[in-house]
Amino acid sequence: MAAETSAKIIDEKSIAKQIRDEITIEISRMKDTVGVVPGLAVILVGDRKDSATYVRNKKKACESVGINSYEVHLPEDSTELEVLKHISGFNDDPSVHRILVLLPLPSHMNEQNILNSVCIEKDVDGFHPLNIGCLAMRGREPLFVSCTPKGCIELLHRYGVDIKGRRAVVIGRSNIVGMLAALLLLREDATVSVVHSRTNNPEEIIRQADIIIAAVGQENMVRGSWIKPGAVVIDVGINPVEVSWVFFGFFTMFTWMRKVQKGIVSLEMYVMRRLARLLQLLLQFPGELDPMTIAMLLSNTLSSAKRMHNYK
Amino acid sequence: MAAETSAKIIDEKSIAKQIRDEITIEISRMKDTVGVVPGLAVILVGDRKDSATYVRNKKKACESVGINSYEVHLPEDSTELEVLKHISGFNDDPSVHRILVLLPLPSHMNEQNILNSVCIEKDVDGFHPLNIGCLAMRGREPLFVSCTPKGCIELLHRYGVDIKGRRAVVIGRSNIVGMLAALLLLREDATVSVVHSRTNNPEEIIRQADIIIAAVGQENMVRGSWIKPGAVVIDVGINPVEVSWVFFGFFTMFTWMRKVQKGIVSLEMYVMRRLARLLQLLLQFPGELDPMTIAMLLSNTLSSAKRMHNYK
């Protein structure tokens, strides 16, 4: 019998496009039925070029699906109080359904204070501990799931990847992606392992995985030879310190190989190709968002508006 | 070279005794310095024999370390409002530092409503989603950690078991033990896998574990032959539906074998012996608490009083 090997690179752009089309239809239906248009507010402090580009791109994305976009751009030397005042304004504004405070904030501000002041119903990220607690608990539902890990699961669903009972390994345990992806996979009945910087011989576990979500900063952390033929790999790992968190969502590598019965698949090639593309994106388009993360941002804003107006 | 095999059953009773002695000293010091005595309130609804025995045992345990114990025993046909009224009273009472509502509640009551009404600073269990969220997040600290999973980690610490970087497998993902134990192990830098009822071939992962925390109802779920020589096993699994949650904490089996260089250790023997003991406990002492869980209950009540009175 001839060895049958097949590899498929998931096209996150076309999936994201599909989701955005669905959102556009939903928003138009909502506007016609109850006269409500979802609104997303962004607060940007300082002059980081990548953040400014991000805001511009986000505005374009909102417009393209019919979401109203509100921005506040404050100078680097603003006070914490000024930021809090704007957040409070958006908290009270019924036309705003999600609030996004761009990180990092200037170092003279207390990030946790500022993030905690966003009311939980409008917290675009779902990073509130109450939300994360509900995500971790069986029988509870979080108000929102953060965009990047939600995007990972959405990709698996849309490509018909079977999650239940499969071995999933999440590499990284950050509050932003890794931990949340692990909790989401567990909710989907995967058998989940979390591998991190303190793990001895990570390759031993990674080799067993049917699904891998890599959410760490080190680019060369996972070798192609560690990946089991047939495994699904989503790489969302970018160093959050050097580039702001919004970059996190790059779905740089997603290889999906099925029905591999025998033979060796050259995964290294895919890894190299995708990393090259990622590098290109990072160098050429600071502030660019990966399409799945922005699709989830729009989707979460719509859900928020629906919930607030009790619209199904 | 002769095969060196050594096995050690952890004596949770003596560890628990040691912790209680430490608590007694602390409470006496606190009373002398700031005149505050920690108080634990228990609300019991209905006539479950095991719950009544539990309350009696808890009272004895509190007295033995110097904690004040308050009880409310309501009849089975009480209204939800009556229970809420008592909780509210304890919430406002400065001499009460923890509140424990015994589960299960009668079926005509909304358990979630009642549990949510306990103020988070006095929530004895640490089951509030905000608490669990903080437990899951790096850089955040939960107010409390639920007694049984906290007891597991305390046992590992007190026996000098190295957790960092080790492979830990948690069997079960309940809100009460499994999920919390997994989050705690991750905070301790273990490489954590969660195995549950939907896992295919759990033995494959369990065989790799250095530390196993089994928190499932099925007694015969883990076979001795699945356990790697040298592994540490803590079994806290009792079916929570049949016996109330307070039974959960039975540390029924804890085998600690170190320096196993060669040879096969008859683990089945230990498993059988410990299960027999568990069965005996269950049959003979309904309402009995495992010593580590009650030690953690006392320890959490003390921490609560310390925090409220800003006493270190």
Coordinates of C-alpha atoms in Angstrom, one line a residue:
Chain A
M1 CA 0.0 0.0 0.0
A2 CA 1.4 3.4 -0.9
A3 CA 2.0 5.8 1.9
E4 CA -0.7 8.5 1.8
T5 CA 0.4 11.8 3.2
S6 CA -1.6 15.0 2.9
A7 CA -1.0 18.4 4.5
K8 CA -3.3 21.3 4.5
I9 CA -2.5 24.9 5.6
I10 CA -5.5 26.4 7.2
D11 CA -6.5 29.6 5.5
E12 CA -7.3 31.8 8.5
K13 CA -7.9 34.8 6.2
S14 CA -10.8 33.2 4.4
I15 CA -12.3 31.8 7.6
A16 CA -12.0 35.3 9.1
K17 CA -13.7 36.8 6.0
Q18 CA -16.5 34.3 6.4
I19 CA -17.0 35.2 10.1
R20 CA -17.0 38.9 9.2
D21 CA -19.7 38.4 6.5
E22 CA -21.9 36.6 9.1
I23 CA -21.4 39.5 11.5
T24 CA -22.3 42.0 8.8
I25 CA -25.6 40.2 8.2
E26 CA -26.3 40.0 11.9
I27 CA -25.6 43.6 12.6
S28 CA -27.8 44.7 9.7
R29 CA -30.7 42.4 11.0
M30 CA -30.3 43.9 14.5
K31 CA -30.3 47.5 13.2
D32 CA -33.5 46.8 11.2
T33 CA -35.3 44.9 14.1
V34 CA -34.3 46.9 17.2
G35 CA -32.5 49.9 15.9
V36 CA -29.3 49.2 17.8
V37 CA -25.8 49.5 16.3
P38 CA -23.0 47.9 18.2
G39 CA -20.2 50.3 19.3
L40 CA -16.6 49.6 20.2
A41 CA -14.5 52.2 22.1
V42 CA -10.7 52.3 22.0
I43 CA -8.6 54.3 24.4
L44 CA -5.0 54.9 23.3
V45 CA -2.4 56.7 25.5
G46 CA 0.9 57.8 24.0
D47 CA 2.4 57.8 20.6
R48 CA 3.4 54.2 19.9
K49 CA 3.3 53.8 16.2
D50 CA 2.1 50.2 16.3
S51 CA -0.8 51.2 18.5
A52 CA -1.8 54.0 16.3
T53 CA -1.8 51.7 13.3
Y54 CA -3.8 49.2 15.2
V55 CA -6.4 51.7 16.0
R56 CA -6.6 52.7 12.3
N57 CA -7.0 49.1 11.3
K58 CA -9.6 48.4 13.9
K59 CA -11.6 51.3 12.8
K60 CA -11.6 50.1 9.2
A61 CA -12.6 46.6 10.4
C62 CA -15.5 48.0 12.4
E63 CA -16.7 50.1 9.5
S64 CA -16.6 47.2 7.2
V65 CA -19.1 45.2 9.3
G66 CA -21.2 48.2 10.4
I67 CA -19.9 48.6 14.0
N68 CA -19.6 52.1 15.3
S69 CA -16.1 53.0 16.4
Y70 CA -15.2 55.5 19.1
E71 CA -11.6 56.6 19.9
V72 CA -9.9 58.6 22.5
H73 CA -6.2 59.4 21.9
L74 CA -4.5 60.9 25.0
P75 CA -0.9 62.2 25.1
E76 CA 1.8 60.2 26.8
D77 CA 2.0 62.5 29.8
S78 CA -1.8 62.2 30.7
T79 CA -2.7 61.4 34.2
E80 CA -4.2 58.1 35.3
L81 CA -7.3 60.1 36.4
E82 CA -7.8 61.4 32.9
V83 CA -7.8 57.9 31.5
L84 CA -10.2 56.7 34.3
K85 CA -12.5 59.6 33.4
H86 CA -12.8 58.5 29.8
I87 CA -13.4 54.9 30.8
S88 CA -16.1 56.0 33.2
G89 CA -17.7 58.0 30.3
F90 CA -17.7 54.9 28.0
N91 CA -19.0 52.7 30.9
D92 CA -22.0 55.0 31.1
D93 CA -22.5 55.5 27.4
P94 CA -25.3 53.1 26.1
S95 CA -24.0 53.3 22.5
V96 CA -20.7 51.8 23.6
H97 CA -20.8 48.0 24.0
R98 CA -17.1 47.1 24.4
I99 CA -14.2 49.1 25.6
L100 CA -10.6 48.4 24.7
V101 CA -7.7 50.0 26.5
L102 CA -4.6 49.6 24.4
L103 CA -1.6 48.2 26.2
P104 CA 1.1 48.9 27.2
L105 CA 0.1 52.0 29.1
P106 CA 2.8 54.6 30.0
S107 CA 4.9 53.4 32.9
H108 CA 3.6 56.1 35.3
M109 CA 0.1 54.5 35.2
N110 CA -1.2 51.6 37.2
E111 CA -2.3 49.2 34.5
Q112 CA -4.4 46.9 36.8
N113 CA -6.3 49.9 38.3
I114 CA -7.2 51.1 34.8
L115 CA -8.2 47.7 33.4
N116 CA -10.3 47.0 36.5
S117 CA -12.2 50.2 36.0
V118 CA -13.7 48.9 32.7
C119 CA -17.1 47.5 33.6
I120 CA -17.1 43.8 33.2
E121 CA -20.0 43.8 30.7
K122 CA -17.9 46.0 28.4
D123 CA -14.5 44.4 29.0
V124 CA -13.5 43.6 25.5
D125 CA -10.8 41.1 26.5
G126 CA -12.6 38.9 29.0
F127 CA -9.5 39.2 31.2
H128 CA -11.5 40.0 34.3
P129 CA -10.7 37.3 36.9
L130 CA -14.5 36.8 37.3
N131 CA -14.7 35.9 33.6
I132 CA -11.6 33.6 33.8
G133 CA -13.1 31.9 36.9
C134 CA -16.3 31.2 35.0
L135 CA -14.3 29.9 32.1
A136 CA -12.5 27.5 34.4
M137 CA -15.6 26.2 36.2
R138 CA -18.0 23.6 34.9
G139 CA -21.6 24.7 34.7
R140 CA -20.6 28.4 34.5
E141 CA -20.4 30.6 31.4
P142 CA -18.0 33.5 31.0
L143 CA -19.5 36.7 29.7
F144 CA -16.8 36.8 27.0
V145 CA -13.8 34.8 25.9
S146 CA -10.7 36.7 25.0
C147 CA -10.3 37.1 21.2
T148 CA -7.1 35.2 20.4
P149 CA -7.8 31.9 22.3
K150 CA -11.5 32.1 21.1
G151 CA -10.1 32.5 17.5
C152 CA -8.1 29.3 18.0
I153 CA -11.1 27.2 19.0
E154 CA -13.2 28.8 16.2
L155 CA -10.6 27.8 13.6
L156 CA -10.7 24.2 14.9
H157 CA -14.5 24.1 14.8
R158 CA -14.7 25.7 11.3
Y159 CA -12.2 23.2 9.9
G160 CA -14.1 20.3 11.5
V161 CA -11.2 19.3 13.8
D162 CA -12.4 16.8 16.3
I163 CA -11.5 18.0 19.8
K164 CA -13.4 15.7 22.2
G165 CA -11.1 13.1 23.8
R166 CA -8.1 14.2 21.7
R167 CA -4.7 14.9 23.3
A168 CA -4.2 18.7 23.3
V169 CA -1.0 20.4 24.3
V170 CA -0.9 24.1 25.0
I171 CA 2.6 25.6 25.1
G172 CA 2.7 28.6 27.4
R173 CA 0.4 29.5 30.3
S174 CA 0.0 33.3 29.9
N175 CA -3.2 35.0 31.2
I176 CA -3.7 36.3 27.6
V177 CA -3.6 33.2 25.5
G178 CA -2.1 30.0 26.9
M179 CA -4.1 29.5 30.1
L180 CA -7.3 30.5 28.4
A181 CA -6.7 28.2 25.4
A182 CA -6.1 25.4 27.9
L183 CA -9.4 26.1 29.7
L184 CA -11.3 26.3 26.5
L185 CA -9.9 23.0 25.2
L186 CA -10.9 21.4 28.5
R187 CA -14.4 22.7 28.1
E188 CA -14.4 21.0 24.7
D189 CA -13.5 17.7 26.3
A190 CA -9.9 17.5 25.1
T191 CA -7.4 15.9 27.4
V192 CA -5.2 18.9 28.0
S193 CA -1.6 19.3 29.0
V194 CA 0.1 22.6 29.7
V195 CA 3.8 22.9 28.8
H196 CA 5.8 26.0 29.8
S197 CA 9.2 27.4 30.4
R198 CA 9.8 25.2 33.5
T199 CA 8.9 21.9 31.7
N200 CA 11.6 19.4 31.4
N201 CA 11.8 17.7 27.9
P202 CA 8.7 19.4 26.4
E203 CA 9.1 17.3 23.3
E204 CA 8.0 14.2 25.1
I205 CA 4.5 15.6 25.6
I206 CA 4.3 17.6 22.4
R207 CA 5.0 14.4 20.4
Q208 CA 1.8 12.9 21.8
A209 CA -0.4 15.8 20.9
D210 CA -3.2 15.6 18.3
I211 CA -3.8 19.4 18.7
I212 CA -1.0 21.9 19.6
I213 CA -1.6 25.5 20.5
A214 CA 1.7 27.2 20.8
A215 CA 1.5 30.5 22.7
V216 CA 5.0 31.4 23.7
G217 CA 7.5 34.1 22.6
Q218 CA 10.4 31.9 21.6
E219 CA 10.1 31.3 17.9
N220 CA 12.3 28.2 17.8
M221 CA 10.6 26.6 20.8
V222 CA 8.8 23.9 18.8
R223 CA 10.7 21.8 16.3
G224 CA 8.9 20.2 13.3
S225 CA 10.3 16.8 14.3
W226 CA 8.4 17.1 17.6
I227 CA 5.1 17.1 15.9
K228 CA 3.2 13.9 15.4
P229 CA 2.1 13.3 11.8
G230 CA -1.6 14.2 11.6
A231 CA -1.4 16.7 14.4
V232 CA -3.1 20.1 14.1
V233 CA -0.8 23.0 15.1
I234 CA -1.8 26.6 15.8
D235 CA 1.0 29.0 16.6
V236 CA 0.0 32.2 18.2
G237 CA 3.2 33.0 20.0
I238 CA 4.8 36.4 19.8
N239 CA 6.8 38.0 22.6
P240 CA 4.3 40.2 24.4
V241 CA 6.9 42.4 25.9
E242 CA 8.5 43.6 22.7
V243 CA 5.4 44.0 20.7
S244 CA 2.2 45.0 22.3
W245 CA -0.3 42.3 23.2
V246 CA -2.5 43.0 20.2
F247 CA 0.1 41.2 18.1
F248 CA -0.4 38.1 20.0
G249 CA -3.1 36.9 17.7
F250 CA -1.0 36.1 14.7
F251 CA -2.1 32.7 13.5
T252 CA 1.3 32.2 11.9
M253 CA 1.3 28.5 11.4
F254 CA -1.6 26.2 11.1
T255 CA -0.8 22.8 9.6
W256 CA -3.5 20.3 9.3
M257 CA -2.6 16.9 8.1
R258 CA -5.1 14.2 8.0
K259 CA -5.2 10.6 7.0
V260 CA -1.5 10.3 7.3
Q261 CA -1.1 6.6 7.3
K262 CA 2.6 6.2 6.7
G263 CA 5.5 8.4 5.7
I264 CA 7.2 11.4 7.0
V265 CA 5.9 14.8 6.3
S266 CA 8.3 17.7 6.0
L267 CA 6.9 19.9 8.7
E268 CA 10.1 21.9 9.0
M269 CA 9.3 23.4 5.6
Y270 CA 5.9 24.6 6.8
V271 CA 7.3 26.0 10.0
M272 CA 10.0 27.9 8.2
R273 CA 7.6 29.2 5.6
R274 CA 5.1 30.5 8.1
L275 CA 7.8 32.0 10.4
A276 CA 9.2 33.8 7.4
R277 CA 5.7 35.2 6.7
L278 CA 5.3 36.2 10.3
L279 CA 8.6 38.0 10.3
Q280 CA 7.6 39.8 7.2
L281 CA 4.3 40.9 8.8
L282 CA 6.1 42.1 11.9
L283 CA 8.7 44.0 10.0
Q284 CA 6.4 45.6 7.4
F285 CA 3.1 46.2 9.1
P286 CA 3.5 47.2 12.7
G287 CA 0.0 47.4 14.2
E288 CA -1.4 44.8 11.8
L289 CA -3.8 42.4 13.5
D290 CA -4.2 38.8 12.6
P291 CA -7.6 38.3 10.8
M292 CA -9.0 35.8 13.3
T293 CA -8.3 38.0 16.4
I294 CA -10.0 41.0 14.8
A295 CA -13.0 38.8 13.6
M296 CA -13.4 37.7 17.3
L297 CA -13.1 41.3 18.5
L298 CA -16.0 42.2 16.2
S299 CA -17.9 39.1 17.1
N300 CA -17.5 39.9 20.9
T301 CA -18.7 43.4 20.3
L302 CA -21.8 42.2 18.6
S303 CA -22.5 39.6 21.4
S304 CA -22.1 42.4 23.9
A305 CA -24.7 44.6 22.1
K306 CA -27.0 41.7 21.8
R307 CA -26.8 40.8 25.5
M308 CA -27.3 44.4 26.6
H309 CA -30.4 44.8 24.5
N310 CA -31.6 41.3 25.2
Y311 CA -31.6 40.5 21.5
K312 CA -31.1 37.0 20.2
Chain B
M1 CA 24.1 -3.9 42.2
A2 CA 21.0 -4.8 44.2
A3 CA 17.7 -3.3 43.2
E4 CA 16.8 -0.6 45.8
T5 CA 13.1 -0.1 46.2
S6 CA 11.5 1.8 48.9
A7 CA 7.9 2.8 49.4
K8 CA 6.5 5.2 52.0
I9 CA 2.9 5.8 52.9
I10 CA 2.4 9.4 53.8
D11 CA 0.9 9.8 57.2
E12 CA -1.6 12.5 56.6
K13 CA -2.9 12.2 60.2
S14 CA 0.4 13.3 61.7
I15 CA 0.9 16.1 59.1
A16 CA -2.6 17.3 59.9
K17 CA -1.8 17.2 63.6
Q18 CA 1.3 19.2 63.1
I19 CA -0.6 21.9 61.2
R20 CA -3.3 22.0 63.9
D21 CA -0.6 22.5 66.5
E22 CA 0.8 25.4 64.5
I23 CA -2.7 26.9 64.2
T24 CA -3.3 26.6 67.9
I25 CA -0.1 28.5 68.7
E26 CA -0.9 31.2 66.1
I27 CA -4.5 31.7 67.4
S28 CA -3.2 32.0 71.0
R29 CA -0.6 34.6 69.9
M30 CA -3.3 36.5 68.0
K31 CA -5.7 36.5 70.9
D32 CA -2.9 37.8 73.2
T33 CA -1.8 40.5 70.8
V34 CA -4.9 41.9 69.3
G35 CA -7.7 40.2 71.3
V36 CA -9.3 38.6 68.2
V37 CA -10.5 35.0 68.1
P38 CA -11.3 33.6 64.7
G39 CA -14.9 32.4 64.2
L40 CA -16.3 29.9 61.8
A41 CA -20.1 29.7 61.1
V42 CA -21.9 26.7 59.7
I43 CA -25.3 26.7 58.2
L44 CA -27.0 23.3 58.0
V45 CA -30.4 22.7 56.5
G46 CA -32.3 19.5 56.9
D47 CA -31.6 16.3 58.8
R48 CA -28.9 14.4 56.9
K49 CA -27.2 12.3 59.4
D50 CA -23.8 12.7 57.8
S51 CA -24.1 16.5 57.8
A52 CA -25.0 16.6 61.5
T53 CA -22.0 14.4 62.3
Y54 CA -19.9 16.6 60.2
V55 CA -21.0 19.7 62.1
R56 CA -20.3 18.0 65.4
N57 CA -16.8 17.0 64.3
K58 CA -16.1 20.4 62.9
K59 CA -17.1 21.9 66.2
K60 CA -14.7 19.6 68.1
A61 CA -11.9 20.5 65.7
C62 CA -12.5 24.2 66.1
E63 CA -12.5 24.0 69.8
S64 CA -9.3 22.0 69.8
V65 CA -7.4 24.9 68.2
G66 CA -9.3 27.7 69.8
I67 CA -11.6 28.8 67.0
N68 CA -15.1 30.0 67.9
S69 CA -17.8 27.9 66.2
Y70 CA -21.3 29.1 65.4
E71 CA -24.0 26.9 64.1
V72 CA -27.5 27.4 62.6
H73 CA -29.5 24.3 62.0
L74 CA -32.7 24.9 60.0
P75 CA -35.4 22.3 59.3
E76 CA -35.7 20.7 55.8
D77 CA -38.8 22.7 54.9
S78 CA -37.2 26.1 55.6
T79 CA -37.5 28.8 52.9
E80 CA -34.6 30.1 50.8
L81 CA -35.3 33.5 52.4
E82 CA -34.7 32.1 55.9
V83 CA -31.3 30.7 54.8
L84 CA -30.4 34.0 53.1
K85 CA -31.3 35.9 56.3
H86 CA -28.9 33.9 58.4
I87 CA -26.1 34.2 55.8
S88 CA -26.6 38.0 55.8
G89 CA -26.4 38.0 59.6
F90 CA -23.1 36.1 59.5
N91 CA -21.8 38.4 56.7
D92 CA -22.4 41.4 59.0
D93 CA -21.1 39.7 62.2
P94 CA -17.5 40.8 62.8
S95 CA -16.8 37.8 65.1
V96 CA -17.5 35.4 62.1
H97 CA -14.6 35.1 59.7
R98 CA -15.7 32.2 57.5
I99 CA -19.1 30.9 56.6
L100 CA -19.8 27.3 55.5
V101 CA -23.1 26.3 54.0
L102 CA -23.4 22.6 54.1
L103 CA -24.3 21.0 50.8
P104 CA -26.5 19.5 49.4
L105 CA -29.2 21.9 50.2
P106 CA -32.9 20.8 50.0
S107 CA -34.0 20.6 46.4
H108 CA -36.5 23.4 46.6
M109 CA -33.6 25.9 47.2
N110 CA -31.4 27.5 44.6
E111 CA -28.0 26.5 45.6
Q112 CA -26.2 29.0 43.4
N113 CA -28.2 31.9 44.8
I114 CA -27.5 30.8 48.4
L115 CA -23.7 30.3 47.8
N116 CA -23.4 33.6 46.0
S117 CA -24.9 35.4 48.9
V118 CA -21.9 34.5 51.2
C119 CA -19.6 37.5 51.0
I120 CA -16.4 36.6 49.2
E121 CA -14.1 37.5 52.2
K122 CA -15.9 34.9 54.3
D123 CA -16.4 32.2 51.6
V124 CA -14.9 29.2 53.3
D125 CA -14.6 27.2 50.2
G126 CA -12.9 29.6 47.8
F127 CA -15.4 28.5 45.1
H128 CA -16.4 32.0 44.1
P129 CA -15.5 32.4 40.4
L130 CA -13.5 35.5 41.2
N131 CA -11.4 33.4 43.5
I132 CA -11.0 30.7 40.9
G133 CA -10.1 33.3 38.2
C134 CA -7.4 34.7 40.4
L135 CA -6.1 31.2 41.0
A136 CA -5.9 30.6 37.3
M137 CA -4.1 33.9 36.5
R138 CA -0.4 34.6 36.9
G139 CA 0.3 37.6 39.0
R140 CA -3.0 37.4 40.9
E141 CA -3.6 35.9 44.3
P142 CA -6.9 34.2 45.3
L143 CA -8.3 35.2 48.7
F144 CA -8.6 31.5 49.6
V145 CA -7.9 28.2 48.1
S146 CA -10.5 25.5 48.7
C147 CA -9.5 23.1 51.6
T148 CA -9.1 19.8 49.8
P149 CA -6.9 20.8 46.9
K150 CA -4.9 23.1 49.2
G151 CA -4.4 20.0 51.5
C152 CA -3.0 18.0 48.6
I153 CA -0.3 20.7 47.8
E154 CA 0.4 21.1 51.5
L155 CA 1.1 17.4 51.8
L156 CA 3.5 17.5 48.9
H157 CA 5.3 20.5 50.4
R158 CA 5.5 19.0 53.9
Y159 CA 7.0 15.8 52.5
G160 CA 9.5 17.7 50.5
V161 CA 8.1 16.4 47.2
D162 CA 9.7 18.4 44.3
I163 CA 6.9 19.8 42.1
K164 CA 8.7 22.3 39.8
G165 CA 9.2 20.9 36.3
R166 CA 7.7 17.5 37.3
R167 CA 5.0 15.8 35.3
A168 CA 1.7 16.0 37.2
V169 CA -1.5 14.4 36.1
V170 CA -4.8 15.4 37.7
I171 CA -7.6 12.9 37.2
G172 CA -10.9 14.7 37.2
R173 CA -11.8 18.3 36.5
S174 CA -14.4 19.1 39.1
N175 CA -14.9 22.7 40.3
I176 CA -14.3 21.3 43.8
V177 CA -11.0 19.4 43.6
G178 CA -9.7 18.5 40.1
M179 CA -9.6 21.8 38.4
L180 CA -8.3 23.6 41.4
A181 CA -5.6 21.0 42.0
A182 CA -4.5 21.4 38.4
L183 CA -4.3 25.2 38.7
L184 CA -2.4 25.0 42.0
L185 CA 0.1 22.5 40.5
L186 CA 0.6 24.9 37.5
R187 CA 1.3 27.7 39.9
E188 CA 4.0 25.5 41.5
D189 CA 5.6 25.1 38.0
A190 CA 4.6 21.5 37.4
T191 CA 3.8 20.4 33.9
V192 CA 0.2 19.6 34.3
S193 CA -2.2 17.3 32.3
V194 CA -5.8 16.9 33.1
V195 CA -7.4 13.5 32.5
H196 CA -11.2 13.1 32.7
S197 CA -14.1 10.9 31.7
R198 CA -13.7 11.7 28.0
T199 CA -10.0 10.9 27.9
N200 CA -9.1 8.0 25.6
N201 CA -6.5 5.7 27.1
P202 CA -5.9 7.6 30.3
E203 CA -3.2 5.1 31.3
E204 CA -0.9 6.4 28.6
I205 CA -0.6 9.8 30.4
I206 CA -0.9 8.5 33.9
R207 CA 2.1 6.2 33.3
Q208 CA 4.2 9.3 32.6
A209 CA 3.3 11.1 35.8
D210 CA 5.7 11.9 38.7
I211 CA 2.8 13.3 40.7
I212 CA -0.8 12.0 40.4
I213 CA -3.8 13.6 42.1
A214 CA -6.9 11.4 41.5
A215 CA -10.1 13.3 42.2
V216 CA -12.8 11.1 40.6
G217 CA -15.7 9.1 41.9
Q218 CA -14.8 5.8 40.3
E219 CA -12.8 3.8 42.8
N220 CA -11.2 1.4 40.2
M221 CA -10.4 4.1 37.7
V222 CA -6.6 4.0 38.3
R223 CA -4.8 0.7 38.3
G224 CA -1.6 0.1 40.2
S225 CA 0.1 -1.0 37.1
W226 CA -0.5 2.4 35.5
I227 CA 1.7 4.1 38.1
K228 CA 5.3 4.7 37.4
P229 CA 7.7 3.5 40.1
G230 CA 8.7 6.5 42.1
A231 CA 5.5 8.4 41.5
V232 CA 3.6 10.2 44.2
V233 CA -0.1 9.4 44.3
I234 CA -2.8 11.3 46.2
D235 CA -6.3 9.9 45.9
V236 CA -9.0 12.3 47.0
G237 CA -11.8 10.8 44.9
I238 CA -15.1 10.0 46.3
N239 CA -18.4 10.3 44.5
P240 CA -19.8 13.7 45.4
V241 CA -23.4 12.8 44.6
E242 CA -23.7 9.9 46.9
V243 CA -21.9 11.3 49.9
S244 CA -21.8 15.0 50.5
W245 CA -18.9 17.1 49.3
V246 CA -17.2 17.1 52.7
F247 CA -16.2 13.5 52.1
F248 CA -14.2 14.6 49.2
G249 CA -11.1 15.2 51.1
F250 CA -10.2 11.6 52.0
F251 CA -6.6 11.3 51.3
T252 CA -7.0 7.7 50.9
M253 CA -3.8 6.7 49.2
F254 CA -0.5 8.4 49.1
T255 CA 2.4 6.4 48.1
W256 CA 5.7 7.9 47.9
M257 CA 8.5 5.9 46.5
R258 CA 11.9 7.4 45.9
K259 CA 15.2 6.3 44.7
V260 CA 13.7 3.4 42.9
Q261 CA 16.5 2.3 40.7
K262 CA 15.3 -1.0 39.5
G263 CA 12.7 -3.5 40.3
I264 CA 8.9 -3.6 40.4
V265 CA 7.0 -2.4 43.3
S266 CA 3.8 -4.0 44.3
L267 CA 1.6 -0.9 44.1
E268 CA -1.6 -2.9 43.8
M269 CA -1.1 -4.0 47.4
Y270 CA -1.0 -0.4 48.6
V271 CA -4.0 0.6 46.5
M272 CA -6.1 -2.3 47.9
R273 CA -5.1 -1.6 51.4
R274 CA -5.9 2.1 51.2
L275 CA -9.2 1.5 49.5
A276 CA -10.1 -1.0 52.2
R277 CA -9.4 1.6 54.8
L278 CA -11.4 4.2 52.9
L279 CA -14.4 1.9 52.7
Q280 CA -14.1 1.2 56.4
L281 CA -14.1 4.9 57.1
L282 CA -17.1 5.5 54.9
L283 CA -19.1 2.7 56.4
Q284 CA -18.2 3.3 60.0
F285 CA -18.0 7.1 60.3
P286 CA -20.5 9.0 58.2
G287 CA -19.7 12.7 58.5
E288 CA -16.1 12.0 59.3
L289 CA -13.7 14.5 57.7
D290 CA -10.3 13.6 56.4
P291 CA -7.7 15.2 58.7
M292 CA -6.0 17.4 56.0
T293 CA -9.2 18.9 54.8
I294 CA -10.2 19.9 58.3
A295 CA -6.7 21.3 59.0
M296 CA -7.0 23.4 55.9
L297 CA -10.5 24.6 57.0
L298 CA -9.1 25.7 60.3
S299 CA -6.1 27.3 58.6
N300 CA -8.3 29.2 56.1
T301 CA -10.4 30.5 59.0
L302 CA -7.3 31.8 60.8
S303 CA -6.1 33.4 57.6
S304 CA -9.4 35.1 57.1
A305 CA -9.4 36.5 60.6
K306 CA -5.8 37.7 60.2
R307 CA -6.7 39.4 56.9
M308 CA -9.8 41.1 58.3
H309 CA -7.8 42.5 61.3
N310 CA -4.7 43.3 59.2
Y311 CA -2.7 41.0 61.5
K312 CA 0.4 39.2 60.3

